[in-house]
Amino acid sequence: MSKEKIAVAYSGGLDTSVMIKWLKDKYEGAEIVAVTGNLGQKMEIDNLEPKAIATGAKSFHFVDLRKTFVEDYIWKALKAGALYEDVYPLATALGRPLLAKALVDVALAEGCTMLTHGCTGKGNDQVRFEVTFAALAPQMSVIAPLRIWEFTSREQEIAYAMEHNIPVSATKKNPYSIDENIWGISIECGVLEDPMVAPPADAYQITTAPELAPDEPTVVDIEFLQGVPVALDGQMMEGLDLIVKLNELGAKNGVGRLDMIENRVVGIKSREIYEAPAATILHFAHRELERLTLEKSVFQYKKNISQDYANIIYSGTWFSPMRQALDAFVDETQKPVTGMVRLKLYKGNVTLLGRTSPNSLYNEALATYTEADTFDHKSAEGFIKIYGLGLKTFHEVNKGN
Ligand code: ARG
């Protein structure tokens, strides 16, 4: 049998470290290509390469995906208004197809024969990785060690790591399972598995508790150009910097804490805590600008598209003709979504202070109740007569209904 060359989606954590050695045992003489993607998570990048090599990888690739993540993934989701089951801004879910693509790109360039990831057998992430692999590199075989290996606990993995001199960080195990990127942090497991248990203070990684947040609110002006945020407080900014800044301001004010029971792709209901300050602020601001600039039927119809778009991201079919078709619709709707939204961040809340747009459809002369009113009140009478005609006829015929 020819030797395998295996591309591993590597994080430097216990699972993917143990995985490297385990794969080399299973596929004798296999060469391991470790790949880590930077999606803006705060991890020590410097130590990853020596760690991967010491663990047994032949080579290590670090791919900076932050700009692509913001411009080609996050902004699309924001323009679409994609919140899974009305709550989750989809940070983890949006990152997976991009990480999977980065892994495939390295694997193809390095002539790998196999792809692998460190996801468990009961989550959404295995689905997102493997559906993307199937779409982008159907010729490659895929292995998900966590679904098949012999270890049934973290302790067993640590014992295996010790036995084989695999460097694992000595830090005490975090009681939670955490996934982090620039669009948000997902936190589950431990005491959070009981949906009646309020999240303990230590579950939150970046946000200040609302009750401990500053007594002075933070006011922010966010400018959008065709649905994309381009400036903060009058200063033009790269998307990445803008998100970093809003995460900082939001976190300081306790904004962006979410606690939800969600429906996983694999049929399980799970409880997850999220921290997504920038995503919460930007979705709120974007929607308010849409209220001002979108024609009524577009505004109302787009709600359905938002839900469909969120389902696509959540269920791992990012690389699909359906997503592309919805992008075309969304981009068409975003043409007038230009303007500025002023918000107040205060003790866990985002509130609206004002909004303005060159494409505003709000006409004060029509809306006003003062003498400046230009609305034709008399024509309302004829409108109501005809508008209500169907109902009037129905009730004349069906008396007492
Ligand atoms: N429930 C989220 C999703 O499916 C996050 C999954 C990863 N969560 C974690 N805490 N590691 O997108």
mmCIF file of C-alpha atoms and ligand atoms in Angstrom:
data_model
loop_
_atom_site.group_PDB
_atom_site.id
_atom_site.type_symbol
_atom_site.label_atom_id
_atom_site.label_comp_id
_atom_site.label_asym_id
_atom_site.label_seq_id
_atom_site.Cartn_x
_atom_site.Cartn_y
_atom_site.Cartn_z
ATOM 1 C CA MET A 1 0.000 0.000 0.000
ATOM 2 C CA SER A 2 1.377 3.420 -0.906
ATOM 3 C CA LYS A 3 2.004 5.800 1.918
ATOM 4 C CA GLU A 4 -0.685 8.291 2.835
ATOM 5 C CA LYS A 5 -0.039 12.006 3.037
ATOM 6 C CA ILE A 6 -2.643 13.436 5.390
ATOM 7 C CA ALA A 7 -3.704 17.081 5.760
ATOM 8 C CA VAL A 8 -4.854 17.729 9.339
ATOM 9 C CA ALA A 9 -6.955 20.727 10.408
ATOM 10 C CA TYR A 10 -4.733 21.463 13.414
ATOM 11 C CA SER A 11 -5.509 23.667 16.412
ATOM 12 C CA GLY A 12 -2.678 22.743 18.768
ATOM 13 C CA GLY A 13 -5.171 21.435 21.323
ATOM 14 C CA LEU A 14 -5.256 17.968 22.843
ATOM 15 C CA ASP A 15 -7.498 16.289 20.244
ATOM 16 C CA THR A 16 -5.611 17.381 17.147
ATOM 17 C CA SER A 17 -2.230 16.756 18.828
ATOM 18 C CA VAL A 18 -3.127 13.190 19.773
ATOM 19 C CA MET A 19 -4.612 12.788 16.314
ATOM 20 C CA ILE A 20 -1.283 13.346 14.560
ATOM 21 C CA LYS A 21 0.386 10.448 16.373
ATOM 22 C CA TRP A 22 -2.718 8.281 16.121
ATOM 23 C CA LEU A 23 -2.883 8.761 12.336
ATOM 24 C CA LYS A 24 0.792 7.865 11.962
ATOM 25 C CA ASP A 25 0.138 4.637 13.858
ATOM 26 C CA LYS A 26 -2.943 3.761 11.882
ATOM 27 C CA TYR A 27 -1.434 4.556 8.499
ATOM 28 C CA GLU A 28 2.106 3.331 8.872
ATOM 29 C CA GLY A 29 4.637 5.783 7.492
ATOM 30 C CA ALA A 30 1.983 8.424 6.831
ATOM 31 C CA GLU A 31 3.232 11.955 6.380
ATOM 32 C CA ILE A 32 1.254 14.575 8.303
ATOM 33 C CA VAL A 33 0.699 18.075 6.966
ATOM 34 C CA ALA A 34 -0.686 20.245 9.784
ATOM 35 C CA VAL A 35 -2.744 23.272 8.765
ATOM 36 C CA THR A 36 -3.992 26.066 11.040
ATOM 37 C CA GLY A 37 -6.189 28.895 9.857
ATOM 38 C CA ASN A 38 -6.274 32.315 11.484
ATOM 39 C CA LEU A 39 -9.864 33.524 11.752
ATOM 40 C CA GLY A 40 -8.992 36.153 14.331
ATOM 41 C CA GLN A 41 -8.966 33.877 17.370
ATOM 42 C CA LYS A 42 -6.658 34.966 20.151
ATOM 43 C CA MET A 43 -4.268 32.024 20.247
ATOM 44 C CA GLU A 44 -0.523 31.835 20.483
ATOM 45 C CA ILE A 45 0.546 31.459 16.895
ATOM 46 C CA ASP A 46 4.294 31.495 17.579
ATOM 47 C CA ASN A 47 4.402 28.182 19.364
ATOM 48 C CA LEU A 48 2.206 26.255 16.982
ATOM 49 C CA GLU A 49 4.809 25.313 14.398
ATOM 50 C CA PRO A 50 7.377 23.792 16.786
ATOM 51 C CA LYS A 51 4.523 22.135 18.648
ATOM 52 C CA ALA A 52 3.111 20.554 15.490
ATOM 53 C CA ILE A 53 6.540 19.341 14.432
ATOM 54 C CA ALA A 54 7.355 17.990 17.911
ATOM 55 C CA THR A 55 4.047 16.163 17.812
ATOM 56 C CA GLY A 56 5.082 14.411 14.618
ATOM 57 C CA ALA A 57 3.886 16.562 11.725
ATOM 58 C CA LYS A 58 6.204 16.692 8.705
ATOM 59 C CA SER A 59 5.207 20.268 7.902
ATOM 60 C CA PHE A 60 3.084 23.054 9.319
ATOM 61 C CA HIS A 61 1.111 25.671 7.403
ATOM 62 C CA PHE A 62 -0.359 28.772 8.952
ATOM 63 C CA VAL A 63 -2.901 30.507 6.762
ATOM 64 C CA ASP A 64 -4.129 34.010 7.564
ATOM 65 C CA LEU A 65 -7.798 33.916 6.560
ATOM 66 C CA ARG A 66 -8.982 37.002 8.423
ATOM 67 C CA LYS A 67 -9.473 39.366 5.490
ATOM 68 C CA THR A 68 -11.218 36.732 3.379
ATOM 69 C CA PHE A 69 -13.337 35.742 6.363
ATOM 70 C CA VAL A 70 -14.544 39.303 6.869
ATOM 71 C CA GLU A 71 -15.031 40.295 3.258
ATOM 72 C CA ASP A 72 -16.277 37.088 1.626
ATOM 73 C CA TYR A 73 -18.098 35.413 4.501
ATOM 74 C CA ILE A 74 -19.047 37.750 7.353
ATOM 75 C CA TRP A 75 -20.219 40.658 5.182
ATOM 76 C CA LYS A 76 -22.341 38.309 3.069
ATOM 77 C CA ALA A 77 -23.983 36.929 6.208
ATOM 78 C CA LEU A 78 -24.520 40.429 7.605
ATOM 79 C CA LYS A 79 -26.073 41.744 4.384
ATOM 80 C CA ALA A 80 -28.354 38.700 4.361
ATOM 81 C CA GLY A 81 -29.327 39.314 8.007
ATOM 82 C CA ALA A 82 -28.370 35.721 8.814
ATOM 83 C CA LEU A 83 -29.162 34.837 12.439
ATOM 84 C CA TYR A 84 -29.786 31.139 13.041
ATOM 85 C CA GLU A 85 -33.162 30.605 14.679
ATOM 86 C CA ASP A 86 -33.308 34.387 15.115
ATOM 87 C CA VAL A 87 -30.402 34.509 17.585
ATOM 88 C CA TYR A 88 -27.014 33.020 16.639
ATOM 89 C CA PRO A 89 -24.838 35.174 14.324
ATOM 90 C CA LEU A 90 -23.118 31.981 13.116
ATOM 91 C CA ALA A 91 -19.474 32.681 13.960
ATOM 92 C CA THR A 92 -18.375 29.048 14.190
ATOM 93 C CA ALA A 93 -20.616 27.949 11.335
ATOM 94 C CA LEU A 94 -19.277 30.644 8.982
ATOM 95 C CA GLY A 95 -15.658 29.814 9.760
ATOM 96 C CA ARG A 96 -15.881 26.107 8.971
ATOM 97 C CA PRO A 97 -16.282 26.226 5.170
ATOM 98 C CA LEU A 98 -13.378 28.664 4.958
ATOM 99 C CA LEU A 99 -11.152 26.498 7.169
ATOM 100 C CA ALA A 100 -12.150 23.446 5.147
ATOM 101 C CA LYS A 101 -11.321 25.261 1.910
ATOM 102 C CA ALA A 102 -7.942 26.363 3.279
ATOM 103 C CA LEU A 103 -7.194 22.766 4.236
ATOM 104 C CA VAL A 104 -8.171 21.544 0.776
ATOM 105 C CA ASP A 105 -5.998 24.222 -0.880
ATOM 106 C CA VAL A 106 -2.919 23.188 1.124
ATOM 107 C CA ALA A 107 -3.701 19.498 0.601
ATOM 108 C CA LEU A 108 -3.898 19.941 -3.172
ATOM 109 C CA ALA A 109 -0.698 22.007 -3.301
ATOM 110 C CA GLU A 110 1.143 19.438 -1.161
ATOM 111 C CA GLY A 111 -0.196 16.403 -2.986
ATOM 112 C CA CYS A 112 -2.035 14.984 0.012
ATOM 113 C CA THR A 113 -4.214 11.900 -0.323
ATOM 114 C CA MET A 114 -6.401 12.349 2.726
ATOM 115 C CA LEU A 115 -8.149 15.066 4.724
ATOM 116 C CA THR A 116 -8.924 15.031 8.424
ATOM 117 C CA HIS A 117 -10.442 17.204 11.147
ATOM 118 C CA GLY A 118 -10.853 17.050 14.921
ATOM 119 C CA CYS A 119 -14.645 17.261 15.158
ATOM 120 C CA THR A 120 -16.755 14.859 17.185
ATOM 121 C CA GLY A 121 -19.432 12.593 15.784
ATOM 122 C CA LYS A 122 -22.422 14.417 17.230
ATOM 123 C CA GLY A 123 -21.893 18.025 16.222
ATOM 124 C CA ASN A 124 -22.527 20.270 13.251
ATOM 125 C CA ASP A 125 -18.883 20.926 12.499
ATOM 126 C CA GLN A 126 -18.108 17.438 11.133
ATOM 127 C CA VAL A 127 -20.976 17.999 8.680
ATOM 128 C CA ARG A 128 -19.691 21.428 7.646
ATOM 129 C CA PHE A 129 -16.129 20.149 7.106
ATOM 130 C CA GLU A 130 -17.051 17.022 5.235
ATOM 131 C CA VAL A 131 -19.741 18.523 3.023
ATOM 132 C CA THR A 132 -17.175 21.159 2.016
ATOM 133 C CA PHE A 133 -14.517 18.480 1.386
ATOM 134 C CA ALA A 134 -16.979 16.563 -0.789
ATOM 135 C CA ALA A 135 -17.797 19.724 -2.752
ATOM 136 C CA LEU A 136 -14.229 20.952 -3.255
ATOM 137 C CA ALA A 137 -12.118 17.786 -3.310
ATOM 138 C CA PRO A 138 -14.341 14.761 -3.982
ATOM 139 C CA GLN A 139 -11.317 12.695 -5.048
ATOM 140 C CA MET A 140 -9.741 12.804 -1.595
ATOM 141 C CA SER A 141 -10.524 10.373 1.187
ATOM 142 C CA VAL A 142 -11.625 11.708 4.549
ATOM 143 C CA ILE A 143 -11.087 10.383 8.042
ATOM 144 C CA ALA A 144 -12.639 11.701 11.263
ATOM 145 C CA PRO A 145 -10.519 10.075 14.026
ATOM 146 C CA LEU A 146 -12.733 11.298 16.891
ATOM 147 C CA ARG A 147 -15.625 9.264 15.507
ATOM 148 C CA ILE A 148 -13.657 6.016 15.470
ATOM 149 C CA TRP A 149 -10.734 6.081 17.838
ATOM 150 C CA GLU A 150 -10.472 4.105 21.071
ATOM 151 C CA PHE A 151 -10.310 7.044 23.486
ATOM 152 C CA THR A 152 -13.475 7.707 25.430
ATOM 153 C CA SER A 153 -12.224 10.414 27.764
ATOM 154 C CA ARG A 154 -9.841 13.301 27.938
ATOM 155 C CA GLU A 155 -7.826 11.420 30.562
ATOM 156 C CA GLN A 156 -7.221 8.559 28.119
ATOM 157 C CA GLU A 157 -6.011 11.016 25.492
ATOM 158 C CA ILE A 158 -3.648 12.637 28.010
ATOM 159 C CA ALA A 159 -2.280 9.217 29.009
ATOM 160 C CA TYR A 160 -1.668 8.418 25.334
ATOM 161 C CA ALA A 161 0.013 11.798 24.848
ATOM 162 C CA MET A 162 2.341 11.206 27.835
ATOM 163 C CA GLU A 163 3.202 7.723 26.624
ATOM 164 C CA HIS A 164 4.207 9.042 23.205
ATOM 165 C CA ASN A 165 5.884 12.298 24.288
ATOM 166 C CA ILE A 166 3.245 14.456 22.668
ATOM 167 C CA PRO A 167 3.507 17.983 24.071
ATOM 168 C CA VAL A 168 0.197 19.014 25.636
ATOM 169 C CA SER A 169 -0.256 22.288 27.448
ATOM 170 C CA ALA A 170 -0.110 21.886 31.207
ATOM 171 C CA THR A 171 -2.925 24.346 31.815
ATOM 172 C CA LYS A 172 -5.909 23.004 33.702
ATOM 173 C CA LYS A 173 -8.729 21.847 31.509
ATOM 174 C CA ASN A 174 -11.203 24.577 30.792
ATOM 175 C CA PRO A 175 -14.589 23.351 32.035
ATOM 176 C CA TYR A 176 -16.153 24.461 28.743
ATOM 177 C CA SER A 177 -15.735 23.646 25.075
ATOM 178 C CA ILE A 178 -14.900 26.904 23.348
ATOM 179 C CA ASP A 179 -14.625 27.865 19.709
ATOM 180 C CA GLU A 180 -13.502 31.363 18.884
ATOM 181 C CA ASN A 181 -13.148 33.628 15.903
ATOM 182 C CA ILE A 182 -13.513 37.306 15.138
ATOM 183 C CA TRP A 183 -17.306 37.083 14.597
ATOM 184 C CA GLY A 184 -17.940 35.476 17.967
ATOM 185 C CA ILE A 185 -17.213 32.878 20.609
ATOM 186 C CA SER A 186 -19.210 29.668 21.153
ATOM 187 C CA ILE A 187 -19.200 28.147 24.630
ATOM 188 C CA GLU A 188 -20.793 24.853 25.660
ATOM 189 C CA CYS A 189 -20.475 21.790 27.939
ATOM 190 C CA GLY A 190 -19.920 21.587 31.690
ATOM 191 C CA VAL A 191 -22.686 23.054 33.834
ATOM 192 C CA LEU A 192 -24.147 24.737 30.733
ATOM 193 C CA GLU A 193 -25.578 21.358 29.700
ATOM 194 C CA ASP A 194 -28.429 21.957 32.164
ATOM 195 C CA PRO A 195 -30.630 24.548 30.433
ATOM 196 C CA MET A 196 -31.931 25.791 33.810
ATOM 197 C CA VAL A 197 -28.440 26.672 35.020
ATOM 198 C CA ALA A 198 -27.607 30.322 34.459
ATOM 199 C CA PRO A 199 -24.175 30.723 32.846
ATOM 200 C CA PRO A 200 -21.556 31.155 35.596
ATOM 201 C CA ALA A 201 -19.400 34.277 35.348
ATOM 202 C CA ASP A 202 -16.402 32.219 34.183
ATOM 203 C CA ALA A 203 -18.278 30.929 31.138
ATOM 204 C CA TYR A 204 -17.928 34.310 29.462
ATOM 205 C CA GLN A 205 -14.547 34.914 27.870
ATOM 206 C CA ILE A 206 -14.596 38.515 26.664
ATOM 207 C CA THR A 207 -17.695 40.401 27.759
ATOM 208 C CA THR A 208 -18.082 42.352 30.978
ATOM 209 C CA ALA A 209 -21.168 41.398 32.978
ATOM 210 C CA PRO A 210 -23.816 44.060 32.205
ATOM 211 C CA GLU A 211 -24.157 44.914 35.894
ATOM 212 C CA LEU A 212 -20.408 45.582 36.117
ATOM 213 C CA ALA A 213 -20.259 47.585 32.877
ATOM 214 C CA PRO A 214 -19.465 51.335 32.960
ATOM 215 C CA ASP A 215 -22.150 53.765 34.143
ATOM 216 C CA GLU A 216 -21.330 55.995 31.180
ATOM 217 C CA PRO A 217 -22.746 54.701 27.869
ATOM 218 C CA THR A 218 -20.668 54.476 24.687
ATOM 219 C CA VAL A 219 -22.176 56.115 21.609
ATOM 220 C CA VAL A 220 -21.095 54.828 18.190
ATOM 221 C CA ASP A 221 -21.812 56.045 14.667
ATOM 222 C CA ILE A 222 -21.655 53.228 12.120
ATOM 223 C CA GLU A 223 -21.654 54.024 8.405
ATOM 224 C CA PHE A 224 -22.696 51.527 5.753
ATOM 225 C CA LEU A 225 -22.125 51.499 2.013
ATOM 226 C CA GLN A 226 -24.562 49.198 0.193
ATOM 227 C CA GLY A 227 -25.040 47.073 3.283
ATOM 228 C CA VAL A 228 -21.359 46.852 4.262
ATOM 229 C CA PRO A 229 -19.977 48.708 7.303
ATOM 230 C CA VAL A 230 -17.225 51.075 6.187
ATOM 231 C CA ALA A 231 -16.694 53.630 8.935
ATOM 232 C CA LEU A 232 -16.858 54.000 12.690
ATOM 233 C CA ASP A 233 -17.340 57.390 14.349
ATOM 234 C CA GLY A 234 -16.625 59.147 11.069
ATOM 235 C CA GLN A 235 -13.423 57.258 10.405
ATOM 236 C CA MET A 236 -13.151 54.957 7.371
ATOM 237 C CA MET A 237 -11.884 51.543 8.467
ATOM 238 C CA GLU A 238 -10.952 48.146 7.088
ATOM 239 C CA GLY A 239 -13.623 45.590 7.934
ATOM 240 C CA LEU A 240 -11.312 43.613 10.182
ATOM 241 C CA ASP A 241 -10.332 46.674 12.250
ATOM 242 C CA LEU A 242 -13.947 47.781 12.494
ATOM 243 C CA ILE A 243 -15.027 44.413 13.878
ATOM 244 C CA VAL A 244 -12.103 44.311 16.328
ATOM 245 C CA LYS A 245 -13.010 47.799 17.594
ATOM 246 C CA LEU A 246 -16.729 47.014 17.940
ATOM 247 C CA ASN A 247 -15.925 43.767 19.770
ATOM 248 C CA GLU A 248 -13.875 45.809 22.221
ATOM 249 C CA LEU A 249 -16.515 48.529 22.749
ATOM 250 C CA GLY A 250 -19.369 46.037 22.909
ATOM 251 C CA ALA A 251 -17.549 43.684 25.302
ATOM 252 C CA LYS A 252 -16.715 46.557 27.623
ATOM 253 C CA ASN A 253 -20.432 47.443 27.808
ATOM 254 C CA GLY A 254 -21.594 43.853 28.289
ATOM 255 C CA VAL A 255 -23.162 43.698 24.816
ATOM 256 C CA GLY A 256 -23.539 40.492 22.778
ATOM 257 C CA ARG A 257 -24.180 37.754 25.340
ATOM 258 C CA LEU A 258 -26.543 35.145 23.951
ATOM 259 C CA ASP A 259 -27.913 31.983 25.518
ATOM 260 C CA MET A 260 -29.868 29.622 23.313
ATOM 261 C CA ILE A 261 -31.254 26.161 22.805
ATOM 262 C CA GLU A 262 -30.629 25.399 19.157
ATOM 263 C CA ASN A 263 -31.557 22.647 16.726
ATOM 264 C CA ARG A 264 -28.436 20.887 15.468
ATOM 265 C CA VAL A 265 -28.226 19.391 11.983
ATOM 266 C CA VAL A 266 -27.876 15.907 13.524
ATOM 267 C CA GLY A 267 -31.212 16.090 15.327
ATOM 268 C CA ILE A 268 -30.014 17.026 18.806
ATOM 269 C CA LYS A 269 -31.166 20.118 20.674
ATOM 270 C CA SER A 270 -28.181 21.703 22.382
ATOM 271 C CA ARG A 271 -27.605 24.639 24.686
ATOM 272 C CA GLU A 272 -24.903 27.078 23.693
ATOM 273 C CA ILE A 273 -23.712 30.393 25.064
ATOM 274 C CA TYR A 274 -22.378 32.929 22.595
ATOM 275 C CA GLU A 275 -20.433 36.148 22.934
ATOM 276 C CA ALA A 276 -20.681 38.209 19.799
ATOM 277 C CA PRO A 277 -20.473 41.940 20.557
ATOM 278 C CA ALA A 278 -19.577 43.222 17.075
ATOM 279 C CA ALA A 279 -21.991 40.857 15.339
ATOM 280 C CA THR A 280 -24.841 41.888 17.648
ATOM 281 C CA ILE A 281 -24.160 45.592 17.118
ATOM 282 C CA LEU A 282 -23.714 45.324 13.355
ATOM 283 C CA HIS A 283 -26.802 43.163 12.758
ATOM 284 C CA PHE A 284 -28.858 45.618 14.808
ATOM 285 C CA ALA A 285 -27.493 48.682 12.992
ATOM 286 C CA HIS A 286 -27.833 47.087 9.558
ATOM 287 C CA ARG A 287 -31.451 46.147 10.126
ATOM 288 C CA GLU A 288 -32.315 49.648 11.300
ATOM 289 C CA LEU A 289 -30.793 51.109 8.144
ATOM 290 C CA GLU A 290 -32.822 48.642 6.076
ATOM 291 C CA ARG A 291 -35.999 49.835 7.811
ATOM 292 C CA LEU A 292 -35.193 53.314 6.542
ATOM 293 C CA THR A 293 -34.078 52.486 3.006
ATOM 294 C CA LEU A 294 -35.843 49.340 1.769
ATOM 295 C CA GLU A 295 -39.176 49.442 -0.012
ATOM 296 C CA LYS A 296 -41.897 47.718 2.043
ATOM 297 C CA SER A 297 -42.263 44.482 0.058
ATOM 298 C CA VAL A 298 -38.473 44.018 -0.216
ATOM 299 C CA PHE A 299 -38.044 44.634 3.508
ATOM 300 C CA GLN A 300 -40.754 42.150 4.433
ATOM 301 C CA TYR A 301 -39.794 39.482 1.890
ATOM 302 C CA LYS A 302 -36.127 39.600 2.856
ATOM 303 C CA LYS A 303 -36.977 38.199 6.300
ATOM 304 C CA ASN A 304 -37.616 34.816 4.687
ATOM 305 C CA ILE A 305 -34.342 35.018 2.798
ATOM 306 C CA SER A 306 -32.511 35.797 6.044
ATOM 307 C CA GLN A 307 -33.820 32.610 7.556
ATOM 308 C CA ASP A 308 -32.997 30.498 4.509
ATOM 309 C CA TYR A 309 -29.523 32.022 4.354
ATOM 310 C CA ALA A 310 -28.891 31.306 8.045
ATOM 311 C CA ASN A 311 -29.984 27.689 7.546
ATOM 312 C CA ILE A 312 -27.546 27.301 4.656
ATOM 313 C CA ILE A 313 -24.652 28.576 6.764
ATOM 314 C CA TYR A 314 -25.643 26.532 9.787
ATOM 315 C CA SER A 315 -26.102 23.299 7.901
ATOM 316 C CA GLY A 316 -22.787 23.453 6.068
ATOM 317 C CA THR A 317 -23.845 24.079 2.481
ATOM 318 C CA TRP A 318 -21.935 27.321 1.981
ATOM 319 C CA PHE A 319 -20.481 26.132 -1.325
ATOM 320 C CA SER A 320 -23.849 25.717 -2.996
ATOM 321 C CA PRO A 321 -25.680 27.211 -5.957
ATOM 322 C CA MET A 322 -28.505 28.096 -3.565
ATOM 323 C CA ARG A 323 -26.241 30.300 -1.458
ATOM 324 C CA GLN A 324 -24.941 32.003 -4.578
ATOM 325 C CA ALA A 325 -28.450 32.593 -5.860
ATOM 326 C CA LEU A 326 -29.493 34.102 -2.542
ATOM 327 C CA ASP A 327 -26.372 36.313 -2.592
ATOM 328 C CA ALA A 328 -27.544 37.726 -5.909
ATOM 329 C CA PHE A 329 -30.925 38.554 -4.384
ATOM 330 C CA VAL A 330 -29.386 40.027 -1.244
ATOM 331 C CA ASP A 331 -26.898 42.167 -3.184
ATOM 332 C CA GLU A 332 -29.732 43.587 -5.267
ATOM 333 C CA THR A 333 -31.595 44.548 -2.091
ATOM 334 C CA GLN A 334 -28.506 46.203 -0.597
ATOM 335 C CA LYS A 335 -28.072 48.850 -3.305
ATOM 336 C CA PRO A 336 -29.816 51.588 -1.271
ATOM 337 C CA VAL A 337 -28.557 50.419 2.161
ATOM 338 C CA THR A 338 -26.118 53.298 2.563
ATOM 339 C CA GLY A 339 -26.112 55.700 5.478
ATOM 340 C CA MET A 340 -25.337 56.074 9.155
ATOM 341 C CA VAL A 341 -26.796 54.579 12.311
ATOM 342 C CA ARG A 342 -26.091 56.039 15.764
ATOM 343 C CA LEU A 343 -26.257 53.598 18.661
ATOM 344 C CA LYS A 344 -25.866 53.599 22.403
ATOM 345 C CA LEU A 345 -24.079 50.707 24.094
ATOM 346 C CA TYR A 346 -25.027 50.561 27.737
ATOM 347 C CA LYS A 347 -25.014 47.761 30.321
ATOM 348 C CA GLY A 348 -25.705 44.900 27.955
ATOM 349 C CA ASN A 349 -28.054 46.773 25.642
ATOM 350 C CA VAL A 350 -27.806 48.271 22.187
ATOM 351 C CA THR A 351 -30.302 51.056 21.627
ATOM 352 C CA LEU A 352 -30.946 53.225 18.644
ATOM 353 C CA LEU A 353 -30.310 56.955 18.839
ATOM 354 C CA GLY A 354 -30.759 57.873 15.186
ATOM 355 C CA ARG A 355 -30.401 56.909 11.525
ATOM 356 C CA THR A 356 -29.877 58.820 8.309
ATOM 357 C CA SER A 357 -29.419 57.959 4.640
ATOM 358 C CA PRO A 358 -29.264 59.717 1.272
ATOM 359 C CA ASN A 359 -31.665 56.940 0.185
ATOM 360 C CA SER A 360 -34.067 57.356 3.075
ATOM 361 C CA LEU A 361 -37.661 56.548 2.104
ATOM 362 C CA TYR A 362 -38.917 58.290 5.197
ATOM 363 C CA ASN A 363 -40.656 61.449 4.031
ATOM 364 C CA GLU A 364 -41.341 63.840 6.883
ATOM 365 C CA ALA A 365 -43.825 65.854 4.810
ATOM 366 C CA LEU A 366 -45.916 62.702 4.394
ATOM 367 C CA ALA A 367 -45.469 61.456 7.962
ATOM 368 C CA THR A 368 -45.992 64.669 9.913
ATOM 369 C CA TYR A 369 -49.086 65.528 11.934
ATOM 370 C CA THR A 370 -48.322 69.245 11.702
ATOM 371 C CA GLU A 371 -49.448 71.849 9.185
ATOM 372 C CA ALA A 372 -46.559 70.874 6.945
ATOM 373 C CA ASP A 373 -48.466 67.685 6.073
ATOM 374 C CA THR A 374 -48.710 66.959 2.320
ATOM 375 C CA PHE A 375 -50.531 63.609 2.530
ATOM 376 C CA ASP A 376 -53.851 63.580 0.646
ATOM 377 C CA HIS A 377 -56.302 62.685 3.439
ATOM 378 C CA LYS A 378 -59.347 62.750 1.166
ATOM 379 C CA SER A 379 -58.084 60.011 -1.118
ATOM 380 C CA ALA A 380 -57.888 57.694 1.926
ATOM 381 C CA GLU A 381 -61.676 57.394 1.869
ATOM 382 C CA GLY A 382 -61.854 55.882 -1.627
ATOM 383 C CA PHE A 383 -58.847 53.688 -0.873
ATOM 384 C CA ILE A 384 -60.470 52.171 2.208
ATOM 385 C CA LYS A 385 -63.756 51.583 0.363
ATOM 386 C CA ILE A 386 -62.106 49.482 -2.304
ATOM 387 C CA TYR A 387 -59.486 47.910 -0.023
ATOM 388 C CA GLY A 388 -62.226 46.662 2.349
ATOM 389 C CA LEU A 389 -64.676 45.624 -0.367
ATOM 390 C CA GLY A 390 -63.761 41.927 -0.300
ATOM 391 C CA LEU A 391 -64.289 41.638 3.470
ATOM 392 C CA LYS A 392 -67.478 43.688 3.336
ATOM 393 C CA THR A 393 -68.918 41.349 0.712
ATOM 394 C CA PHE A 394 -67.873 38.250 2.692
ATOM 395 C CA HIS A 395 -69.573 39.401 5.873
ATOM 396 C CA GLU A 396 -72.766 40.402 4.062
ATOM 397 C CA VAL A 397 -73.056 36.873 2.730
ATOM 398 C CA ASN A 398 -71.821 35.039 5.850
ATOM 399 C CA LYS A 399 -73.827 36.831 8.489
ATOM 400 C CA GLY A 400 -72.783 36.172 12.062
ATOM 401 C CA ASN A 401 -69.354 34.706 11.099
HETATM 402 N N1 ARG B 1 -23.349 25.474 18.156
HETATM 403 C C1 ARG B 1 -22.431 26.199 17.313
HETATM 404 C C2 ARG B 1 -22.558 25.723 15.883
HETATM 405 O O1 ARG B 1 -22.930 24.621 15.629
HETATM 406 C C3 ARG B 1 -21.009 26.126 17.795
HETATM 407 C C4 ARG B 1 -20.353 24.774 17.743
HETATM 408 C C5 ARG B 1 -19.003 24.684 18.408
HETATM 409 N N2 ARG B 1 -19.137 25.016 19.786
HETATM 410 C C6 ARG B 1 -18.198 24.871 20.753
HETATM 411 N N3 ARG B 1 -18.495 25.358 21.912
HETATM 412 N N4 ARG B 1 -17.050 24.305 20.535
HETATM 413 O O2 ARG B 1 -22.252 26.483 15.003
#
